[in-house]
CSV table of C-alpha atoms in Angstrom, one decimal:
chain,number,residue,atom,x,y,z
A,5,MET,CA,-45.7,-86.1,-30.8
A,6,LYS,CA,-42.1,-85.2,-32.3
A,7,ASN,CA,-43.5,-82.5,-34.3
A,8,LEU,CA,-45.5,-81.1,-31.3
A,9,PHE,CA,-42.2,-81.1,-29.3
A,10,LEU,CA,-40.5,-79.3,-32.0
A,11,PHE,CA,-43.2,-76.6,-32.2
A,12,THR,CA,-43.1,-76.3,-28.5
A,13,ALA,CA,-39.4,-75.9,-28.4
A,14,LEU,CA,-39.4,-73.3,-31.2
A,15,SER,CA,-42.2,-71.3,-29.6
A,16,VAL,CA,-40.0,-71.3,-26.5
A,17,LEU,CA,-36.9,-70.1,-28.2
A,18,LEU,CA,-38.8,-67.4,-30.1
A,19,LEU,CA,-40.3,-66.1,-26.9
A,20,SER,CA,-37.0,-66.2,-25.0
A,21,CYS,CA,-35.6,-64.1,-28.0
A,22,ASP,CA,-38.3,-61.2,-27.4
A,23,LYS,CA,-36.9,-60.9,-23.7
A,24,LYS,CA,-33.5,-59.2,-24.3
A,25,ILE,CA,-31.6,-57.9,-21.6
A,26,VAL,CA,-31.2,-54.2,-22.0
A,27,THR,CA,-28.2,-52.4,-20.1
A,28,GLU,CA,-28.9,-48.6,-19.7
A,29,TYR,CA,-26.0,-46.2,-19.1
A,30,ARG,CA,-26.7,-42.8,-17.8
A,31,ASP,CA,-24.7,-40.0,-15.9
A,32,VAL,CA,-25.6,-39.9,-12.3
A,33,PRO,CA,-24.7,-36.5,-10.5
A,34,ALA,CA,-22.7,-37.2,-7.4
A,35,LEU,CA,-21.4,-35.0,-4.6
A,36,ARG,CA,-17.6,-35.0,-4.6
A,37,ALA,CA,-16.1,-37.4,-2.2
A,38,SER,CA,-13.8,-34.7,-0.9
A,39,SER,CA,-17.0,-32.4,-0.2
A,40,ILE,CA,-19.0,-34.9,2.0
A,41,TYR,CA,-17.9,-33.0,5.2
A,42,ARG,CA,-18.6,-29.5,3.7
A,43,GLY,CA,-21.9,-28.3,4.9
A,44,ASP,CA,-22.3,-25.7,1.9
A,45,SER,CA,-21.6,-28.4,-0.6
A,46,ILE,CA,-23.9,-30.9,1.1
A,47,TYR,CA,-26.6,-28.4,1.2
A,48,THR,CA,-26.4,-27.4,-2.4
A,49,TYR,CA,-26.3,-30.9,-3.6
A,50,MET,CA,-29.4,-32.0,-1.3
A,51,GLN,CA,-31.5,-28.7,-2.6
A,52,THR,CA,-30.5,-29.5,-6.4
A,53,TYR,CA,-31.1,-33.3,-6.4
A,54,LYS,CA,-33.0,-34.3,-3.4
A,55,ASP,CA,-33.8,-38.0,-3.5
A,56,ALA,CA,-33.1,-38.4,-7.2
A,57,ASN,CA,-30.6,-41.1,-6.5
A,58,SER,CA,-31.9,-42.7,-3.4
A,59,GLU,CA,-32.5,-46.2,-5.0
A,60,MET,CA,-28.8,-46.5,-6.1
A,61,ALA,CA,-27.6,-45.1,-2.7
A,62,GLU,CA,-29.6,-47.6,-0.9
A,63,SER,CA,-28.0,-50.3,-2.9
A,64,TYR,CA,-24.7,-49.3,-1.6
A,65,ILE,CA,-26.0,-49.2,1.8
A,66,LYS,CA,-27.1,-52.6,1.6
A,67,LYS,CA,-23.7,-53.7,0.3
A,68,SER,CA,-22.1,-51.8,3.2
A,69,SER,CA,-24.2,-53.9,5.7
A,70,GLU,CA,-23.3,-57.0,4.1
A,71,ALA,CA,-19.4,-56.1,4.3
A,72,GLU,CA,-19.1,-54.7,7.7
A,73,SER,CA,-19.0,-57.9,9.6
A,74,ASN,CA,-15.5,-58.8,8.1
A,75,ASP,CA,-14.4,-55.9,6.1
A,76,LEU,CA,-14.9,-52.5,7.8
A,77,SER,CA,-12.7,-50.7,5.1
A,78,THR,CA,-15.0,-52.0,2.2
A,79,ALA,CA,-18.2,-51.1,4.4
A,80,THR,CA,-16.8,-47.7,5.0
A,81,TYR,CA,-16.2,-47.3,1.2
A,82,PHE,CA,-19.8,-48.2,0.3
A,83,VAL,CA,-21.5,-45.9,3.0
A,84,LYS,CA,-19.4,-43.1,1.4
A,85,ARG,CA,-20.5,-43.7,-2.1
A,86,ALA,CA,-24.1,-43.7,-0.9
A,87,ILE,CA,-23.7,-40.4,0.8
A,88,THR,CA,-22.3,-39.1,-2.5
A,89,LEU,CA,-25.4,-39.9,-4.2
A,90,ASN,CA,-27.9,-39.1,-1.3
A,91,PRO,CA,-26.4,-37.3,1.7
A,92,LYS,CA,-28.9,-38.4,4.3
A,93,LEU,CA,-28.3,-37.7,8.1
A,94,GLU,CA,-28.8,-41.6,8.8
A,95,TYR,CA,-26.1,-42.5,6.3
A,96,TYR,CA,-23.7,-40.1,8.2
A,97,LYS,CA,-24.5,-41.7,11.5
A,98,LYS,CA,-23.9,-45.2,9.9
A,99,LEU,CA,-20.5,-43.9,8.8
A,100,ALA,CA,-19.8,-42.5,12.2
A,101,SER,CA,-20.4,-45.8,13.9
A,102,LEU,CA,-18.1,-47.6,11.3
A,103,LEU,CA,-15.3,-45.0,11.9
A,104,GLU,CA,-15.7,-45.3,15.7
A,105,ARG,CA,-15.4,-49.0,15.3
A,106,SER,CA,-12.1,-48.5,13.2
A,107,GLY,CA,-10.6,-46.1,15.6
A,108,ASP,CA,-10.4,-43.3,13.1
A,109,TYR,CA,-11.6,-40.4,15.4
A,110,GLU,CA,-9.6,-37.7,13.3
A,111,GLU,CA,-12.2,-38.2,10.5
A,112,LEU,CA,-15.0,-38.6,12.9
A,113,THR,CA,-14.5,-35.1,14.1
A,114,GLU,CA,-14.7,-34.0,10.3
A,115,LEU,CA,-17.9,-36.0,9.7
A,116,TYR,CA,-19.7,-34.5,12.8
A,117,TYR,CA,-18.6,-30.8,12.1
A,118,PRO,CA,-21.4,-30.2,9.3
A,119,ILE,CA,-23.9,-32.0,11.4
A,120,VAL,CA,-23.6,-29.8,14.5
A,121,ASN,CA,-22.4,-26.7,13.2
A,122,SER,CA,-24.2,-24.1,11.0
A,123,SER,CA,-22.8,-23.6,7.6
A,124,TYR,CA,-22.7,-20.4,5.6
A,125,ILE,CA,-24.7,-20.7,2.5
A,126,ARG,CA,-24.9,-18.3,-0.5
A,127,ASP,CA,-28.0,-17.9,-2.5
A,128,ASN,CA,-28.1,-16.9,-6.2
A,129,SER,CA,-28.1,-13.2,-5.3
A,130,ASP,CA,-24.8,-13.8,-3.2
A,131,GLN,CA,-26.6,-13.3,0.2
A,132,SER,CA,-25.3,-15.6,2.8
A,133,SER,CA,-27.1,-17.2,5.8
A,134,GLN,CA,-26.2,-19.6,8.3
A,135,VAL,CA,-28.0,-22.9,8.2
A,136,PHE,CA,-27.9,-26.3,10.0
A,137,VAL,CA,-27.6,-28.7,6.9
A,138,PHE,CA,-29.6,-31.3,8.7
A,139,GLY,CA,-31.6,-29.3,11.0
A,140,GLN,CA,-30.4,-28.2,14.7
A,141,PRO,CA,-28.6,-30.9,16.2
A,142,ASP,CA,-29.8,-32.7,19.4
A,143,GLN,CA,-27.8,-33.1,22.4
A,144,ASP,CA,-27.1,-36.8,22.1
A,145,THR,CA,-25.5,-36.1,18.6
A,146,TYR,CA,-23.5,-33.1,19.9
A,147,TYR,CA,-22.2,-35.2,22.8
A,148,GLU,CA,-20.8,-37.9,20.3
A,149,TYR,CA,-19.1,-35.0,18.6
A,150,LEU,CA,-17.5,-34.1,21.9
A,151,VAL,CA,-16.5,-37.7,22.5
A,152,ALA,CA,-14.7,-37.7,19.0
A,153,GLU,CA,-12.9,-34.6,19.6
A,154,VAL,CA,-11.5,-35.7,23.0
A,155,ALA,CA,-10.6,-39.2,21.5
A,156,ALA,CA,-8.9,-37.6,18.5
A,157,ARG,CA,-7.0,-34.6,20.2
A,158,GLY,CA,-7.1,-35.3,24.1
A,159,TYR,CA,-8.8,-32.1,24.6
A,160,LEU,CA,-11.6,-29.8,23.8
A,161,TYR,CA,-11.7,-26.1,22.4
A,162,GLY,CA,-13.6,-23.7,24.3
A,163,ASP,CA,-15.8,-22.7,21.3
A,164,LEU,CA,-17.4,-26.2,21.5
A,165,ILE,CA,-18.9,-25.7,24.7
A,166,TYR,CA,-19.7,-22.0,23.9
A,167,ASN,CA,-21.7,-23.5,21.0
A,168,ALA,CA,-23.3,-26.2,23.2
A,169,ARG,CA,-24.6,-23.3,25.6
A,170,GLU,CA,-25.8,-21.3,22.4
A,171,LEU,CA,-27.8,-24.5,21.4
A,172,GLY,CA,-29.4,-24.7,24.8
A,173,PHE,CA,-27.9,-28.0,26.0
A,174,ASP,CA,-27.6,-29.1,29.4
A,175,ILE,CA,-23.9,-28.4,30.2
A,176,PRO,CA,-23.6,-30.0,33.5
A,177,GLU,CA,-25.1,-33.3,32.0
A,178,LEU,CA,-22.5,-33.2,29.1
A,179,LYS,CA,-19.7,-32.7,31.7
A,180,LYS,CA,-21.0,-35.6,33.8
A,181,LYS,CA,-21.3,-38.0,30.8
A,182,LEU,CA,-18.1,-36.9,29.1
A,183,PHE,CA,-15.7,-37.3,32.2
A,184,SER,CA,-17.4,-40.6,32.9
A,185,ASP,CA,-17.4,-42.1,29.4
A,186,LYS,CA,-15.3,-45.5,29.5
A,187,ARG,CA,-14.4,-45.1,25.7
A,188,LEU,CA,-12.2,-42.0,26.6
A,189,LYS,CA,-10.3,-43.2,29.8
A,190,ILE,CA,-10.0,-39.7,30.9
A,191,ASP,CA,-7.3,-39.3,33.7
A,192,ALA,CA,-9.0,-37.0,36.1
A,193,THR,CA,-5.6,-36.2,37.8
A,194,SER,CA,-4.0,-34.8,34.7
A,195,GLU,CA,-3.4,-31.1,34.3
A,196,GLU,CA,-5.1,-31.5,30.7
A,197,THR,CA,-8.1,-32.8,32.3
A,198,LYS,CA,-8.1,-30.1,34.8
A,199,LYS,CA,-8.0,-27.3,32.2
A,200,MET,CA,-10.6,-29.0,30.2
A,201,MET,CA,-13.0,-29.0,33.0
A,202,LEU,CA,-12.7,-25.2,33.3
A,203,LEU,CA,-14.6,-25.1,30.0
A,204,PHE,CA,-17.8,-26.3,31.6
A,205,LEU,CA,-17.9,-23.6,34.5
A,206,SER,CA,-21.0,-21.6,34.7
A,207,ASP,CA,-20.8,-17.9,34.0
A,208,GLU,CA,-20.7,-17.1,37.6
A,209,GLU,CA,-17.9,-19.6,38.2
A,210,LEU,CA,-16.0,-18.3,35.2
A,211,THR,CA,-16.3,-14.9,36.3
A,212,ALA,CA,-14.9,-15.7,39.8
A,213,TYR,CA,-12.1,-17.8,38.3
A,214,ASN,CA,-11.0,-14.9,36.1
A,215,LYS,CA,-10.8,-12.7,39.1
A,216,LEU,CA,-8.2,-14.8,40.6
A,217,GLU,CA,-4.8,-13.1,40.6
A,218,SER,CA,-3.2,-16.4,39.5
A,219,THR,CA,-5.5,-16.7,36.4
A,220,PHE,CA,-4.5,-13.2,35.3
A,221,LYS,CA,-0.7,-13.8,35.8
A,222,GLU,CA,-1.1,-17.0,33.8
A,223,MET,CA,-2.7,-15.0,31.1
A,224,LEU,CA,0.1,-12.4,31.1
A,225,SER,CA,2.8,-15.0,31.2
A,226,SER,CA,1.1,-16.7,27.8
A,227,ILE,CA,2.2,-13.7,25.8
A,228,LYS,CA,5.6,-14.4,24.5
A,229,ASP,CA,6.7,-10.9,22.9
A,230,VAL,CA,7.8,-8.7,25.8
A,231,SER,CA,9.7,-6.3,23.9
A,232,PRO,CA,9.1,-2.7,24.8
A,233,VAL,CA,10.0,-1.5,21.3
A,234,PHE,CA,8.1,-3.0,18.2
A,235,GLU,CA,6.2,-2.1,15.3
A,236,ILE,CA,3.0,-3.3,13.4
A,237,ASN,CA,3.7,-2.6,9.7
A,238,LYS,CA,1.8,-2.9,6.5
A,239,LEU,CA,2.9,-6.5,6.3
A,240,THR,CA,2.5,-7.6,9.8
A,241,VAL,CA,-0.8,-5.9,10.7
A,242,ARG,CA,-2.7,-8.6,8.8
A,243,ASN,CA,-0.9,-11.5,10.6
A,244,PHE,CA,-3.1,-13.8,12.7
A,245,GLN,CA,-2.2,-17.2,14.3
A,246,TYR,CA,-4.9,-19.6,13.2
A,247,ASP,CA,-5.5,-23.1,14.4
A,248,GLU,CA,-8.0,-25.0,12.4
A,249,PHE,CA,-9.6,-21.7,11.5
A,250,ASN,CA,-11.0,-21.0,14.9
A,251,GLY,CA,-8.7,-18.2,15.8
A,252,GLN,CA,-7.0,-20.1,18.8
A,253,ASN,CA,-3.6,-18.5,19.5
A,254,SER,CA,-0.7,-20.9,18.9
A,255,ASN,CA,1.0,-19.2,21.9
A,256,TYR,CA,-1.4,-21.1,24.1
A,257,GLU,CA,0.2,-24.5,23.5
A,258,LEU,CA,1.9,-24.6,26.7
A,259,GLU,CA,-1.3,-23.7,28.7
A,260,GLY,CA,-3.7,-25.7,26.7
A,261,PRO,CA,-6.5,-25.0,24.2
A,262,SER,CA,-8.8,-24.3,26.9
A,263,SER,CA,-7.0,-21.4,27.8
A,264,SER,CA,-8.4,-19.3,25.1
A,265,TYR,CA,-11.8,-19.8,26.3
A,266,ILE,CA,-10.7,-18.6,29.8
A,267,TYR,CA,-8.6,-15.7,28.6
A,268,MET,CA,-11.2,-14.3,26.2
A,269,ASN,CA,-12.9,-12.9,29.2
A,270,TYR,CA,-10.0,-10.3,29.7
A,271,LEU,CA,-10.9,-8.7,26.2
A,272,LEU,CA,-12.8,-5.4,26.3
A,273,GLU,CA,-15.2,-6.7,23.8
A,274,LYS,CA,-16.1,-9.6,25.9
A,275,ARG,CA,-16.5,-7.4,28.9
A,276,GLU,CA,-18.7,-5.0,27.1
A,277,LYS,CA,-20.8,-7.9,25.5
A,278,PRO,CA,-20.5,-11.0,27.8
A,279,ASP,CA,-22.5,-13.1,25.2
A,280,SER,CA,-20.2,-12.4,22.3
A,281,TRP,CA,-17.5,-14.7,20.8
A,282,HIS,CA,-14.2,-13.6,19.3
A,283,GLN,CA,-11.1,-14.7,17.3
A,284,PHE,CA,-8.2,-13.2,19.0
A,285,ASN,CA,-4.6,-13.4,19.5
A,286,PHE,CA,-2.6,-11.7,22.4
A,287,THR,CA,0.6,-10.5,20.8
A,288,HIS,CA,2.6,-8.1,22.9
A,289,ILE,CA,3.1,-7.1,26.5
A,290,THR,CA,5.0,-4.4,28.3
A,291,PRO,CA,5.0,-3.2,31.7
A,292,ILE,CA,4.1,0.4,32.4
A,293,GLY,CA,5.7,1.5,35.7
A,294,ASP,CA,5.3,-1.0,38.6
A,295,SER,CA,1.8,-1.9,38.5
A,296,LEU,CA,0.3,-1.6,35.1
A,297,HIS,CA,0.6,-3.7,32.0
A,298,ALA,CA,0.1,-2.7,28.4
A,299,VAL,CA,-1.1,-5.6,26.3
A,300,ILE,CA,-1.9,-5.6,22.7
A,301,TYR,CA,-4.2,-8.2,21.1
A,302,ALA,CA,-5.5,-8.8,17.6
A,303,VAL,CA,-9.2,-9.5,16.9
A,304,ASP,CA,-10.1,-11.1,13.5
A,305,THR,CA,-13.5,-10.4,11.8
A,306,SER,CA,-12.4,-11.8,8.3
A,307,GLU,CA,-14.6,-13.6,5.7
A,308,ASN,CA,-13.7,-17.3,5.8
A,309,ALA,CA,-10.9,-18.2,3.4
A,310,CYS,CA,-10.4,-14.6,2.1
A,311,PRO,CA,-7.1,-13.3,0.7
A,312,ILE,CA,-4.5,-12.1,3.1
A,313,ASP,CA,-5.0,-8.4,1.7
A,314,MET,CA,-8.7,-8.9,2.6
A,315,ARG,CA,-8.3,-9.9,6.2
A,316,HIS,CA,-10.2,-7.5,8.6
A,317,ILE,CA,-8.0,-7.6,11.6
A,318,TYR,CA,-7.6,-4.8,14.3
A,319,HIS,CA,-5.0,-4.4,17.1
A,320,ARG,CA,-6.1,-3.1,20.5
A,321,LEU,CA,-4.0,-1.7,23.1
A,322,VAL,CA,-5.4,-2.2,26.8
A,323,ILE,CA,-3.8,-1.1,29.9
A,324,TYR,CA,-4.7,-3.4,32.9
A,325,ASN,CA,-3.8,-2.9,36.5
A,326,LYS,CA,-2.9,-5.8,38.9
A,327,LYS,CA,-6.5,-6.7,39.4
A,328,ALA,CA,-7.1,-7.1,35.7
A,329,GLU,CA,-9.2,-4.1,35.6
A,330,ILE,CA,-9.2,-2.1,32.3
A,331,ILE,CA,-7.7,1.5,32.9
A,332,ASP,CA,-7.8,2.6,29.1
A,333,SER,CA,-7.8,1.2,25.7
A,334,LYS,CA,-7.3,2.2,22.1
A,335,ILE,CA,-7.2,0.5,18.5
A,336,VAL,CA,-3.5,1.2,17.4
A,337,ALA,CA,-3.4,-0.8,14.3
A,338,LEU,CA,-6.0,-2.2,11.6
A,339,GLN,CA,-6.4,-3.5,8.3
A,340,SER,CA,-10.0,-3.4,6.9
A,341,GLY,CA,-11.0,-2.6,3.4
A,342,GLU,CA,-9.8,0.7,2.5
A,343,GLN,CA,-8.5,1.5,6.0
A,344,LEU,CA,-5.0,0.7,7.2
A,345,ILE,CA,-3.3,1.8,10.4
A,346,THR,CA,0.4,1.0,11.4
A,347,LEU,CA,2.0,1.4,14.6
A,348,GLN,CA,5.3,2.3,16.1
A,349,PHE,CA,5.6,1.5,19.8
A,350,ASN,CA,8.4,2.6,22.3
A,351,THR,CA,8.0,1.7,26.0
A,352,ASN,CA,5.3,4.2,27.0
A,353,THR,CA,4.7,6.3,23.7
A,354,PHE,CA,3.5,5.1,20.4
A,355,THR,CA,2.5,6.5,17.1
A,356,SER,CA,-0.4,5.2,14.6
A,357,THR,CA,-0.1,6.2,11.1
A,358,VAL,CA,-3.4,6.1,9.1
A,359,HIS,CA,-3.4,5.1,5.3
A,360,LYS,CA,-6.1,4.7,2.6
A,361,ARG,CA,-5.8,1.7,0.4
A,362,GLU,CA,-6.8,2.0,-3.2
A,363,TRP,CA,-8.6,-1.1,-4.8
A,364,LYS,CA,-8.9,-2.3,-8.5
A,365,LYS,CA,-12.9,-2.0,-8.0
A,366,PRO,CA,-15.2,-0.9,-5.3
A,367,TYR,CA,-14.4,-2.8,-2.2
A,368,ASN,CA,-16.6,-5.8,-1.1
A,369,LYS,CA,-15.3,-8.0,1.6
A,370,LYS,CA,-17.2,-10.9,0.2
A,371,ASP,CA,-15.7,-10.5,-3.5
A,372,PHE,CA,-12.3,-11.9,-3.4
A,373,ASP,CA,-11.8,-11.0,-7.1
A,374,ASN,CA,-10.1,-7.7,-6.1
A,375,TYR,CA,-6.6,-6.3,-5.2
A,376,VAL,CA,-4.8,-3.4,-3.8
A,377,THR,CA,-3.6,-0.9,-6.4
A,378,GLY,CA,-1.9,1.6,-4.0
A,379,THR,CA,-1.7,3.0,-0.6
A,380,THR,CA,-1.7,6.8,0.6
A,381,GLN,CA,-0.6,8.2,3.8
A,382,ILE,CA,-3.5,10.3,5.4
A,383,LYS,CA,-2.2,11.3,8.9
A,384,GLU,CA,0.0,10.3,11.7
A,385,THR,CA,-0.7,10.7,15.5
A,386,SER,CA,1.3,10.2,18.5
A,387,PHE,CA,0.2,9.2,22.0
A,388,LEU,CA,1.5,8.9,25.6
A,389,ILE,CA,0.5,6.3,28.1
A,390,LYS,CA,0.8,8.1,31.4
A,391,PRO,CA,1.9,6.4,34.8
A,392,ASP,CA,-1.8,6.2,35.7
A,393,GLY,CA,-2.6,4.2,32.7
A,394,LYS,CA,-4.5,6.9,30.7
A,395,ILE,CA,-3.8,7.1,27.1
A,396,ILE,CA,-3.5,10.8,25.9
A,397,GLU,CA,-2.8,12.3,22.4
A,398,GLN,CA,0.4,14.2,22.2
A,399,PRO,CA,0.3,17.7,20.5
A,400,VAL,CA,2.1,17.9,17.2
A,401,LEU,CA,5.4,20.0,17.7
A,402,ALA,CA,5.5,22.9,15.4
A,403,VAL,CA,8.7,22.8,13.2
A,404,SER,CA,10.5,26.1,13.4
A,405,GLU,CA,11.8,27.5,10.0
């Protein structure tokens, strides 16, 4: 019996020796933590690795669920780890829930941005297209993005409602839900709220609002540079006031961010194409006689994050009457690729000077590895703004010998 026990014990020992625990180490490609809210990075990672790391990602989701009842910070960390391994929409929504519970609305707006907005994606041939990384968003998800924006900033930018219209969402329904949402505690009597409600006006209501004399006066008073003598030179022609890269003018701070959405309707470009959207700054204003206003605004059409020398910006002079009707207009300064136009303005006359810019290699607005090597003046033309608001070219004076 003793020998049998010894034999059994040895057999068990030998068998257990055969079952060795092997730890395997391998490199797992992960999305950078700093890129989890960048649509182009998310898209590239998803296309490259698909669900290769889904099992490991799910293990982090499980850890997050175990931690969220007593440690939101740790639960948030684990979800982010899961996203870096498998950036699925359901993981982003879980992270959104945790961020809202912790009151981190600023980051919540960053999270929703690549979900509800299309991203520029470049393929191997350097062709770009706009893609919704997780597919076109539904109205409920877009609504939560609006809530996060209001919670984080206290207001909305006009482009958010413009985009909602473009996506075919029910604007009156969004408005009704937003201004009654108990999470936001919106003061319906505040000036900020009244301005924010303007964003939800229908096209017909917005047209009527812009025809009000008071609205036009507010737009004119928002322009801070009233000097009748100024210039737009080689350095200032490329200036543009950006706010979070959406082209809002910082001069609108007193009027509120919604003002840019309202004031855009005074642009010639918007009036010619009502469905268009523009990044713009009003920059100068000067009276022409007693009843006209000369206004200059800049429109930015640059590639995202381009070098300052590669910005595509033009400055348009517009003559308005008291009813906000456009009498005449002209592009008076510009930077765009090889083109450069500078401006000298004096009361009711101005001179535009055309230059040609030379580049190290053939110009391509998407190729940032380039720089200006020289500038050549081509021609100079002077103009007069007549009392009736019409802009006419002035004849070149002959120089006597």
